[in-house]
Tab-separated table of C-alpha atoms in Angstrom:
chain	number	residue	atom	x	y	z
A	284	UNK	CA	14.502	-0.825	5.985
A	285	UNK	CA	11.018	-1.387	7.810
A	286	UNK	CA	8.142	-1.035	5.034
A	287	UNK	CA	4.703	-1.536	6.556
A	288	UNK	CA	1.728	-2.180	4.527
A	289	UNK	CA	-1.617	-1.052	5.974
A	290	UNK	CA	-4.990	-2.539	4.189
A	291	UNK	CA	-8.202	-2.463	4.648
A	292	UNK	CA	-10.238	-6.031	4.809
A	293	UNK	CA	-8.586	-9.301	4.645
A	294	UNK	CA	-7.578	-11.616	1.556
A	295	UNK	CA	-10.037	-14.119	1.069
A	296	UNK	CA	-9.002	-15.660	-1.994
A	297	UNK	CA	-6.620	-17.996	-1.818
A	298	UNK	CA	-4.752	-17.338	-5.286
A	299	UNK	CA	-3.917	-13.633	-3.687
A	300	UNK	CA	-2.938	-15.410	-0.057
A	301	UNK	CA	-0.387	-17.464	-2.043
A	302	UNK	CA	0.840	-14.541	-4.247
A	303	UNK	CA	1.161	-12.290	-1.523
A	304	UNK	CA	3.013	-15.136	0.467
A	305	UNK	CA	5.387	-15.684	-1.969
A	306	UNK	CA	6.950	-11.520	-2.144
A	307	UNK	CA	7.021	-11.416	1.432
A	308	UNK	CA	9.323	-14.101	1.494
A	309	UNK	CA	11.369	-12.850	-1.406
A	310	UNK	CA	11.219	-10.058	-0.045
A	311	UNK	CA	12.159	-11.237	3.495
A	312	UNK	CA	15.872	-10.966	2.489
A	313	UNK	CA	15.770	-7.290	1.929
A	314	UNK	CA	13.689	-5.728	4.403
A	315	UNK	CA	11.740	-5.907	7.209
A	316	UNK	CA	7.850	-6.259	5.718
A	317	UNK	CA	4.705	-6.307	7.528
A	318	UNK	CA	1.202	-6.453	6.502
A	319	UNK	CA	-1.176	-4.609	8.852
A	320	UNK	CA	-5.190	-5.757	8.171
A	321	UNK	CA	-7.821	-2.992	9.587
A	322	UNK	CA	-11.498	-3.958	9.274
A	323	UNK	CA	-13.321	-3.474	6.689
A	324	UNK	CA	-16.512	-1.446	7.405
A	325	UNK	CA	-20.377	-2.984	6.164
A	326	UNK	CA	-22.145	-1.584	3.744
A	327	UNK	CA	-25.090	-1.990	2.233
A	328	UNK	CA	-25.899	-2.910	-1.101
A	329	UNK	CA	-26.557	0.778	-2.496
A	330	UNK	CA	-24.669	2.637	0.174
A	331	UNK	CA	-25.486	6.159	0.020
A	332	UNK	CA	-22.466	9.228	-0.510
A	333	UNK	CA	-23.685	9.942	3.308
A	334	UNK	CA	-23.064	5.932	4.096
A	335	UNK	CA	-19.866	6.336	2.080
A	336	UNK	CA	-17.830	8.626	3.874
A	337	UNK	CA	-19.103	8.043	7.610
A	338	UNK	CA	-17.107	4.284	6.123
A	339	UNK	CA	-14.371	6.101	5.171
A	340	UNK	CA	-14.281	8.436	8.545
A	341	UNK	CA	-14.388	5.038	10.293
A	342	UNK	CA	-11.750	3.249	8.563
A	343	UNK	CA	-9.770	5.920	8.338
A	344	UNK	CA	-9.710	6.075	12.139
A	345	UNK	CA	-8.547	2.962	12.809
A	346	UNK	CA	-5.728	3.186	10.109
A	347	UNK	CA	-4.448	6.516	11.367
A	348	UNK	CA	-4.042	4.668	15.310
A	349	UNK	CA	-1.882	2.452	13.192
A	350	UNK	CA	0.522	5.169	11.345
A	351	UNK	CA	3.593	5.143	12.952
A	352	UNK	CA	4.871	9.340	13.852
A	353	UNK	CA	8.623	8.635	12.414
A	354	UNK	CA	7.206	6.732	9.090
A	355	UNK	CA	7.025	8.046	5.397
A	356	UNK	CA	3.170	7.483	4.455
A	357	UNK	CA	2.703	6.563	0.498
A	358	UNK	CA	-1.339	6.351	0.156
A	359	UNK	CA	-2.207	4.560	-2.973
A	360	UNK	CA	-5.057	6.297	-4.426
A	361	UNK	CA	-5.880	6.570	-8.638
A	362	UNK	CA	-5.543	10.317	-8.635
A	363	UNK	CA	-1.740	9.921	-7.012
A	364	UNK	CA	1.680	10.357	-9.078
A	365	UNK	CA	2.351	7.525	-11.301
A	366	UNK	CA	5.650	6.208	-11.256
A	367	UNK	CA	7.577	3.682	-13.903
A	368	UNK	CA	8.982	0.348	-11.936
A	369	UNK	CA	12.307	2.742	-12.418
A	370	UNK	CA	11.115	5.723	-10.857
A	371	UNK	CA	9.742	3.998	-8.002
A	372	UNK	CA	12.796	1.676	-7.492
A	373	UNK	CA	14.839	5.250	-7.240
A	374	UNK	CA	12.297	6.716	-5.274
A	375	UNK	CA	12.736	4.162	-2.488
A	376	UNK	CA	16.636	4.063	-2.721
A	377	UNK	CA	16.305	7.754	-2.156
A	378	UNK	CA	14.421	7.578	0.627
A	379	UNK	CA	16.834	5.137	2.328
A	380	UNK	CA	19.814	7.098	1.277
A	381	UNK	CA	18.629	10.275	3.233
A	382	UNK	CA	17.942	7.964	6.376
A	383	UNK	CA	14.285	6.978	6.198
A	384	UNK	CA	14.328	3.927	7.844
A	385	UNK	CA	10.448	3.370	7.897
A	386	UNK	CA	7.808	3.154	5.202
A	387	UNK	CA	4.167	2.659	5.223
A	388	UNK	CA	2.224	2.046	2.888
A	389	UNK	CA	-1.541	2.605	2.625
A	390	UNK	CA	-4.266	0.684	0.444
A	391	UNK	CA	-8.260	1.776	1.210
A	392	UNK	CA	-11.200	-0.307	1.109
A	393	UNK	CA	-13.991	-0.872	-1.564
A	394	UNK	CA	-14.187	2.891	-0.991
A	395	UNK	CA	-10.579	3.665	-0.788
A	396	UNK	CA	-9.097	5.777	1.744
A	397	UNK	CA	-9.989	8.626	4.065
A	398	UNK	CA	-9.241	12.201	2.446
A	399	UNK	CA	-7.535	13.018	5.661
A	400	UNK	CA	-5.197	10.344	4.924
A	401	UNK	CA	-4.761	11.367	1.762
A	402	UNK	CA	-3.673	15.074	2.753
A	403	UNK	CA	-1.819	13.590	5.484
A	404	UNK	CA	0.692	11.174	3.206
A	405	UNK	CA	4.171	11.825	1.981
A	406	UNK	CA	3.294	10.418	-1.465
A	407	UNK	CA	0.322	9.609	-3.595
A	408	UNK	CA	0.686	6.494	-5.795
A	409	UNK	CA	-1.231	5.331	-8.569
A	410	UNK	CA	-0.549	2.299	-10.540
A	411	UNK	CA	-3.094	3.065	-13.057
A	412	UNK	CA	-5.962	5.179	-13.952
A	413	UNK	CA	-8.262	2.205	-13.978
A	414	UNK	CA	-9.715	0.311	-10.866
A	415	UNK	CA	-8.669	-2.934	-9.814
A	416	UNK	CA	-10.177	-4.907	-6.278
A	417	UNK	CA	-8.123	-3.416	-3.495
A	418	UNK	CA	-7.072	-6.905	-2.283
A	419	UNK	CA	-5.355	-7.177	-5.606
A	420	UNK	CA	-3.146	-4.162	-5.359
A	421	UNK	CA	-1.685	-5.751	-2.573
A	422	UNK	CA	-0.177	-7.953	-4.230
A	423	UNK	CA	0.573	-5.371	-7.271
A	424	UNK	CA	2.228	-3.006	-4.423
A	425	UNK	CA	4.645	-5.870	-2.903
A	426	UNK	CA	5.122	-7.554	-5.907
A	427	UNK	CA	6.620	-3.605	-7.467
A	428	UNK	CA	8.964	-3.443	-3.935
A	429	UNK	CA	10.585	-6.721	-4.475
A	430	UNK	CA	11.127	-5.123	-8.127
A	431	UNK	CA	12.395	-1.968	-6.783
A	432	UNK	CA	15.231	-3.966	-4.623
A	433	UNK	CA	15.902	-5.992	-7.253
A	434	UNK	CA	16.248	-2.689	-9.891
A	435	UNK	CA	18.528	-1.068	-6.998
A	436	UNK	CA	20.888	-3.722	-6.367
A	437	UNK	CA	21.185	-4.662	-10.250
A	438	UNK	CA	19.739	-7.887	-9.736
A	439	UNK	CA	18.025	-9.462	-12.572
A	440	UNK	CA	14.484	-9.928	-12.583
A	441	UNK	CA	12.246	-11.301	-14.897
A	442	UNK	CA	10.428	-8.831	-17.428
C-alpha cells in the first residue's frame, strides 16, 4: 500500500520532526509512506473571512495539483466521521482488500482545508471535536496508521 500524506506548512518544532520521524520508520515496514509539504499561505495578524478563504482557494490549489486521479482522498477536517483506532484500522484493511492500492491523506493549514477539497474527498476524518495545531495532527494521523497495521495484523501495541 502507497499512503501519501499531504500538509500544509512545514514542522518547525523539533519534538514533532522527531515524532513524526520515528512512525515513518515504523511504519516503513508496512507501507510505502510519503509526506508531501505545500506552502503555507501569509496572513496577517487579523485576517479578514475575505483574507481567509482567497488562503484557502490558494492552498487548496496547490494541494489539488498534488492529488493523485487513482488515490482514495481522506480530508481531515473536525466536522468529518469519527472513527475508534478499531474502526479506522478496519477501514483501511477494507480499503486494501477491495484493491485500493493508494491513499492520501489531507491535513489544512491554520485555516484548514479548501471546501472543494472537502466535497471532493472519499472520507472525512475527525479525531476530535476540539482543535489541535495542524502540525500536530500529523503526527496524531501517522502515529493512528502504524496503529491500524498493527490492529490488522494482530500485532501488539502498546495502549
Amino acid at each position: 500500500m502507497r499512503i501519501q500524506v499531504i500538509t500544509v506548512g512545514k514542522l518547525k518544532e523539533k519534538f514533532l520532526r522527531l515524532a513524526c520521524d520515528e512512525y515513518l520508520k515504523r511504519l516503513s515496514s508496512y507501507a510505502k509512506v510519503e509526506i508531501l509539504e505545500i506552502a503555507e499561505e501569509k496572513a496577517t495578524d487579523t485576517p479578514s473571512l475575505g483574507e481567509i478563504k482567497w488562503i484557502l482557494q490558494k492552498e487548496g490549489e496547490r494541494i489539488q495539483k498534488a492529488i493523485r486521479s487513482d488515490t482514495y482522498l481522506i480530508s481531515l477536517a473536525i466536522e468529518g466521521k469519527s472513527l475508534s483506532s478499531p474502526a479506522f484500522a478496519k477501514k483501511l484493511n477494507e480499503l486494501a482488500t477491495y484493491g485500493q492500492s493508494h491513499l492520501t491523506f489531507l491535513i489544512g493549514g491554520s485555516y484548514g482545508l479548501d471546501p472543494s477539497l472537502s466535497k471532493q474527498s472519499d472520507l472525512l476524518l475527525s479525531f476530535s471535536a476540539m482543535t489541535f495545531p495542524h502540525q500536530l495532527i500529523r503526527v496524531f494521523l501517522l502515529e493512528q496508521i502504524y496503529r491500524s497495521f498493527k490492529i490488522n495484523r494482530g500485532e501488539t501495541y502498546h495502549k
